[in-house]
Short mmCIF file of C-alpha atoms in Angstrom, two decimals:
data_model
loop_
_atom_site.label_atom_id
_atom_site.label_comp_id
_atom_site.label_asym_id
_atom_site.label_seq_id
_atom_site.Cartn_x
_atom_site.Cartn_y
_atom_site.Cartn_z
CA MET A 22 -107.91 -45.51 119.26
CA GLU A 23 -106.53 -44.61 122.66
CA ALA A 24 -104.72 -41.29 122.76
CA ALA A 25 -100.96 -41.58 122.91
CA ALA A 26 -99.39 -40.83 126.27
CA LYS A 27 -97.41 -37.69 126.73
CA PRO A 28 -93.66 -38.20 127.13
CA ASP A 29 -93.93 -37.14 130.75
CA GLN A 30 -96.68 -39.72 131.43
CA GLY A 31 -94.69 -42.93 131.16
CA LEU A 32 -92.77 -42.78 127.90
CA PRO A 33 -89.03 -42.18 128.35
CA ALA A 34 -87.54 -39.19 126.61
CA PRO A 35 -84.99 -39.79 123.86
CA VAL A 36 -81.44 -39.49 125.17
CA HIS A 37 -80.44 -37.00 122.48
CA VAL A 38 -82.76 -34.67 120.57
CA ALA A 39 -81.41 -32.41 117.81
CA ILE A 40 -83.43 -29.56 116.33
CA ILE A 41 -83.06 -27.66 113.07
CA MET A 42 -84.61 -24.34 114.07
CA ASP A 43 -86.17 -23.05 110.86
CA GLY A 44 -88.72 -20.38 110.05
CA ASN A 45 -87.66 -17.21 111.85
CA GLY A 46 -87.60 -15.18 108.62
CA ARG A 47 -90.97 -16.45 107.41
CA TRP A 48 -92.50 -15.79 110.84
CA ALA A 49 -91.35 -12.16 110.65
CA LYS A 50 -92.37 -11.70 107.00
CA ALA A 51 -95.88 -12.95 107.70
CA ARG A 52 -96.22 -10.19 110.28
CA GLY A 53 -94.63 -7.44 108.22
CA LEU A 54 -91.63 -7.34 110.55
CA PRO A 55 -87.88 -7.32 109.83
CA ARG A 56 -86.10 -10.69 109.94
CA THR A 57 -84.36 -9.55 113.13
CA ALA A 58 -87.73 -9.64 114.90
CA GLY A 59 -88.09 -13.29 113.90
CA HIS A 60 -84.64 -14.12 115.23
CA LYS A 61 -85.41 -12.39 118.54
CA LYS A 62 -88.68 -14.27 118.84
CA GLY A 63 -86.82 -17.46 117.94
CA ALA A 64 -84.47 -16.86 120.86
CA GLU A 65 -87.48 -17.13 123.17
CA SER A 66 -88.26 -20.51 121.64
CA VAL A 67 -84.70 -21.61 122.39
CA ARG A 68 -85.26 -20.87 126.05
CA ARG A 69 -88.58 -22.73 126.00
CA ALA A 70 -87.11 -25.75 124.23
CA VAL A 71 -84.23 -25.98 126.69
CA GLU A 72 -86.62 -25.83 129.64
CA THR A 73 -88.85 -28.48 128.09
CA ALA A 74 -85.96 -30.80 127.30
CA ARG A 75 -84.72 -30.60 130.87
CA GLU A 76 -88.18 -31.16 132.33
CA LEU A 77 -88.86 -34.16 130.08
CA GLY A 78 -85.55 -35.82 130.94
CA VAL A 79 -83.68 -35.37 127.66
CA SER A 80 -79.94 -35.74 128.33
CA TYR A 81 -78.61 -33.93 125.24
CA LEU A 82 -80.27 -31.18 123.20
CA THR A 83 -78.46 -29.99 120.08
CA LEU A 84 -79.71 -26.83 118.35
CA TYR A 85 -78.63 -25.82 114.84
CA ALA A 86 -78.08 -22.15 115.63
CA PHE A 87 -75.92 -20.91 112.74
CA SER A 88 -74.73 -22.96 109.79
CA SER A 89 -71.52 -22.56 107.80
CA GLU A 90 -73.74 -21.50 104.88
CA ASN A 91 -75.38 -18.76 106.98
CA TRP A 92 -72.24 -16.66 106.56
CA LYS A 93 -73.52 -16.00 103.02
CA ARG A 94 -76.51 -14.07 104.32
CA PRO A 95 -76.59 -10.25 104.12
CA VAL A 96 -73.98 -8.62 106.34
CA GLY A 97 -76.60 -6.80 108.38
CA GLU A 98 -78.47 -10.00 109.20
CA VAL A 99 -75.26 -11.82 110.17
CA THR A 100 -74.32 -8.89 112.41
CA ASP A 101 -77.71 -9.03 114.10
CA LEU A 102 -77.43 -12.79 114.62
CA MET A 103 -73.99 -12.42 116.17
CA GLY A 104 -75.40 -9.72 118.44
CA LEU A 105 -78.13 -12.09 119.61
CA LEU A 106 -75.51 -14.75 120.22
CA ARG A 107 -73.53 -12.35 122.40
CA LEU A 108 -76.65 -11.50 124.38
CA TYR A 109 -77.48 -15.16 124.85
CA LEU A 110 -74.01 -16.02 126.10
CA ARG A 111 -73.96 -13.05 128.46
CA ASN A 112 -77.51 -13.28 129.79
CA GLU A 113 -78.51 -16.93 129.70
CA VAL A 114 -75.45 -18.78 130.96
CA ASN A 115 -76.11 -17.97 134.60
CA SER A 116 -79.61 -19.41 134.24
CA LEU A 117 -78.25 -22.50 132.50
CA HIS A 118 -75.71 -22.97 135.27
CA LYS A 119 -78.33 -22.49 137.99
CA ASN A 120 -80.44 -25.22 136.41
CA GLY A 121 -77.55 -27.67 136.11
CA ILE A 122 -77.25 -27.37 132.32
CA ARG A 123 -73.94 -27.80 130.59
CA LEU A 124 -73.26 -25.70 127.47
CA ARG A 125 -71.21 -27.05 124.57
CA ILE A 126 -70.46 -25.29 121.28
CA ILE A 127 -69.57 -27.19 118.11
CA GLY A 128 -68.46 -25.71 114.80
CA ASP A 129 -65.72 -23.63 113.21
CA ARG A 130 -64.76 -21.02 115.79
CA SER A 131 -62.13 -19.46 113.52
CA LYS A 132 -64.82 -17.42 111.76
CA LEU A 133 -66.28 -16.05 114.99
CA SER A 134 -65.07 -12.78 116.48
CA ALA A 135 -62.57 -12.96 119.31
CA ASP A 136 -64.98 -11.67 121.95
CA ILE A 137 -67.56 -14.32 121.07
CA VAL A 138 -64.93 -17.06 121.26
CA THR A 139 -63.96 -15.77 124.70
CA LEU A 140 -67.61 -15.80 125.82
CA ILE A 141 -67.96 -19.36 124.52
CA GLU A 142 -64.86 -20.55 126.37
CA GLU A 143 -65.98 -18.88 129.60
CA SER A 144 -69.50 -20.31 129.30
CA GLU A 145 -68.24 -23.83 128.63
CA ALA A 146 -65.82 -23.66 131.54
CA LYS A 147 -68.46 -22.35 133.94
CA THR A 148 -70.99 -25.08 133.13
CA ARG A 149 -68.56 -27.96 132.52
CA ASP A 150 -69.52 -30.01 135.59
CA ASN A 151 -73.30 -29.70 135.19
CA ASN A 152 -75.23 -32.85 134.32
CA ALA A 153 -78.98 -32.14 134.27
CA LEU A 154 -78.83 -31.55 130.50
CA THR A 155 -76.11 -30.89 127.94
CA LEU A 156 -77.11 -28.10 125.57
CA VAL A 157 -75.09 -28.24 122.36
CA LEU A 158 -75.21 -25.20 120.07
CA ALA A 159 -74.02 -25.78 116.51
CA LEU A 160 -72.45 -22.46 115.48
CA SER A 161 -70.68 -21.83 112.20
CA TYR A 162 -71.30 -25.53 111.73
CA GLY A 163 -71.50 -27.71 108.63
CA GLY A 164 -71.73 -31.50 108.60
CA ARG A 165 -69.56 -31.99 105.52
CA GLN A 166 -66.94 -29.63 106.92
CA GLU A 167 -66.92 -31.58 110.19
CA ILE A 168 -66.30 -34.87 108.37
CA VAL A 169 -63.51 -33.31 106.30
CA GLU A 170 -61.83 -31.98 109.44
CA ALA A 171 -62.13 -35.40 111.08
CA ALA A 172 -60.57 -37.04 108.01
CA ARG A 173 -57.69 -34.57 108.14
CA ALA A 174 -57.16 -35.33 111.83
CA VAL A 175 -57.03 -39.06 111.10
CA ALA A 176 -54.64 -38.47 108.19
CA ARG A 177 -52.30 -36.58 110.50
CA GLN A 178 -52.39 -39.46 112.99
CA VAL A 179 -51.43 -41.87 110.20
CA ALA A 180 -48.64 -39.56 108.99
CA GLU A 181 -47.27 -39.33 112.52
CA GLY A 182 -47.32 -43.12 112.87
CA ARG A 183 -49.87 -43.16 115.67
CA ILE A 184 -52.29 -45.43 113.78
CA SER A 185 -52.12 -47.56 110.65
CA VAL A 186 -54.35 -47.12 107.62
CA ASP A 187 -55.83 -50.59 108.16
CA ALA A 188 -56.81 -49.64 111.70
CA ILE A 189 -59.12 -46.83 110.54
CA ASP A 190 -62.77 -47.68 111.09
CA GLU A 191 -66.03 -45.90 111.89
CA THR A 192 -65.04 -45.55 115.53
CA THR A 193 -61.81 -43.83 114.50
CA LEU A 194 -63.59 -41.23 112.43
CA ALA A 195 -66.37 -40.72 114.95
CA GLY A 196 -63.76 -40.12 117.63
CA ASN A 197 -62.44 -37.15 115.69
CA LEU A 198 -65.77 -35.40 115.18
CA PHE A 199 -66.87 -32.39 117.25
CA THR A 200 -69.34 -34.75 118.94
CA ALA A 201 -66.82 -37.47 119.85
CA ASP A 202 -68.11 -37.68 123.44
CA ILE A 203 -71.80 -37.13 122.63
CA PRO A 204 -74.20 -39.95 121.67
CA ASP A 205 -75.77 -39.76 118.21
CA PRO A 206 -79.21 -38.12 118.09
CA ASP A 207 -82.15 -40.44 118.59
CA LEU A 208 -84.55 -37.84 117.23
CA VAL A 209 -84.03 -34.94 114.81
CA ILE A 210 -86.78 -32.34 114.59
CA ARG A 211 -87.04 -29.71 111.86
CA THR A 212 -89.56 -26.91 112.07
CA SER A 213 -91.15 -24.81 109.28
CA GLY A 214 -92.35 -27.68 107.12
CA GLU A 215 -89.12 -28.11 105.17
CA GLN A 216 -88.08 -31.76 104.85
CA ARG A 217 -84.30 -31.88 104.63
CA ILE A 218 -81.41 -31.94 107.10
CA SER A 219 -79.39 -29.11 105.51
CA ASN A 220 -75.85 -30.32 106.24
CA PHE A 221 -76.64 -30.95 109.91
CA LEU A 222 -74.92 -33.79 111.80
CA LEU A 223 -74.61 -35.84 108.61
CA TRP A 224 -72.54 -38.61 110.18
CA GLN A 225 -74.41 -38.65 113.48
CA CYS A 226 -77.90 -38.79 111.95
CA ALA A 227 -77.34 -42.09 110.14
CA TYR A 228 -80.04 -43.83 112.20
CA SER A 229 -81.87 -40.90 113.77
CA GLU A 230 -85.64 -40.68 113.53
CA LEU A 231 -86.64 -37.55 111.59
CA VAL A 232 -89.75 -35.54 112.46
CA PHE A 233 -90.77 -32.57 110.31
CA LEU A 234 -93.21 -30.07 111.80
CA ASP A 235 -95.17 -27.39 109.96
CA VAL A 236 -94.81 -24.96 112.87
CA LEU A 237 -92.35 -22.07 112.42
CA TRP A 238 -89.56 -22.00 115.00
CA PRO A 239 -90.74 -18.87 116.90
CA ASP A 240 -94.04 -20.69 117.53
CA PHE A 241 -92.44 -23.98 118.61
CA SER A 242 -94.04 -24.91 121.93
CA ARG A 243 -93.80 -27.54 124.62
CA SER A 244 -96.77 -29.33 123.04
CA ASP A 245 -94.91 -29.42 119.70
CA PHE A 246 -91.87 -30.91 121.43
CA GLU A 247 -94.04 -33.52 123.13
CA ALA A 248 -95.82 -34.34 119.86
CA ALA A 249 -92.45 -34.98 118.17
CA ILE A 250 -91.44 -37.33 120.97
CA ARG A 251 -94.76 -39.20 120.71
CA ASP A 252 -94.10 -39.57 116.99
CA TYR A 253 -90.62 -40.88 117.80
CA HIS A 254 -92.04 -43.49 120.17
CA GLY A 255 -94.35 -44.69 117.42
CA ARG A 256 -91.40 -45.62 115.19
CA ASP A 257 -89.90 -49.11 114.89
CA ARG A 258 -86.17 -48.47 115.26
CA ARG A 259 -84.41 -51.49 113.71
CA PHE A 260 -81.06 -49.91 112.81
CA GLY A 261 -80.96 -51.82 109.54
CA ALA A 262 -82.09 -55.17 110.95
CA ALA A 263 -85.05 -57.07 109.51
CA ASN A 264 -88.45 -57.26 111.19
CA GLY A 265 -88.90 -60.05 113.67
#
């Protein structure tokens, strides 16, 4: 059988790729290192994935950086993760901006510290007009929570008389999600070998292709990214329609 072409050798990149970055803790444990070391190494993979997405022509890259459930982790680990987030927002945004990358943050900002919210707002404002790639970081994010918040927003619109109950449809709800102006993911990748989506983009992933990789996130490479896209191109995307 002829080897599949690389995405950069003729196959178009998916418009939107979303990644569940899993395995930092296991990577560190396997090396006898603290979990923080895994998170720091994982941050390097974030940079590599962003560069790869831009080079391959992906328009949107969404990374599951910190879930709503992650707040339940030990205080010390959460503190370390928030510290890494601060460093990323302070040190990487200039590079993102230089490379024409727009940064978007989705999730519940009310649980984030005030200085992080300020950094987020400044980073989004600085990169707002960039169009080489939109990098979406899901922070303090949960898919069920997002849908609940969207339902509340629609309920308020009904209560205020702006729309009728009968006018509510999928487009109405989708328009009140964090991702209202972002296309649904074509491809969702999860690293570490786990095969679940863990409350990530539940509404948006209705027809996404799912690729599960055994590689731990700190080891996620350009070749892994390309392999996932080749897998994606081998799928028959029918969106519920019958063959033929």
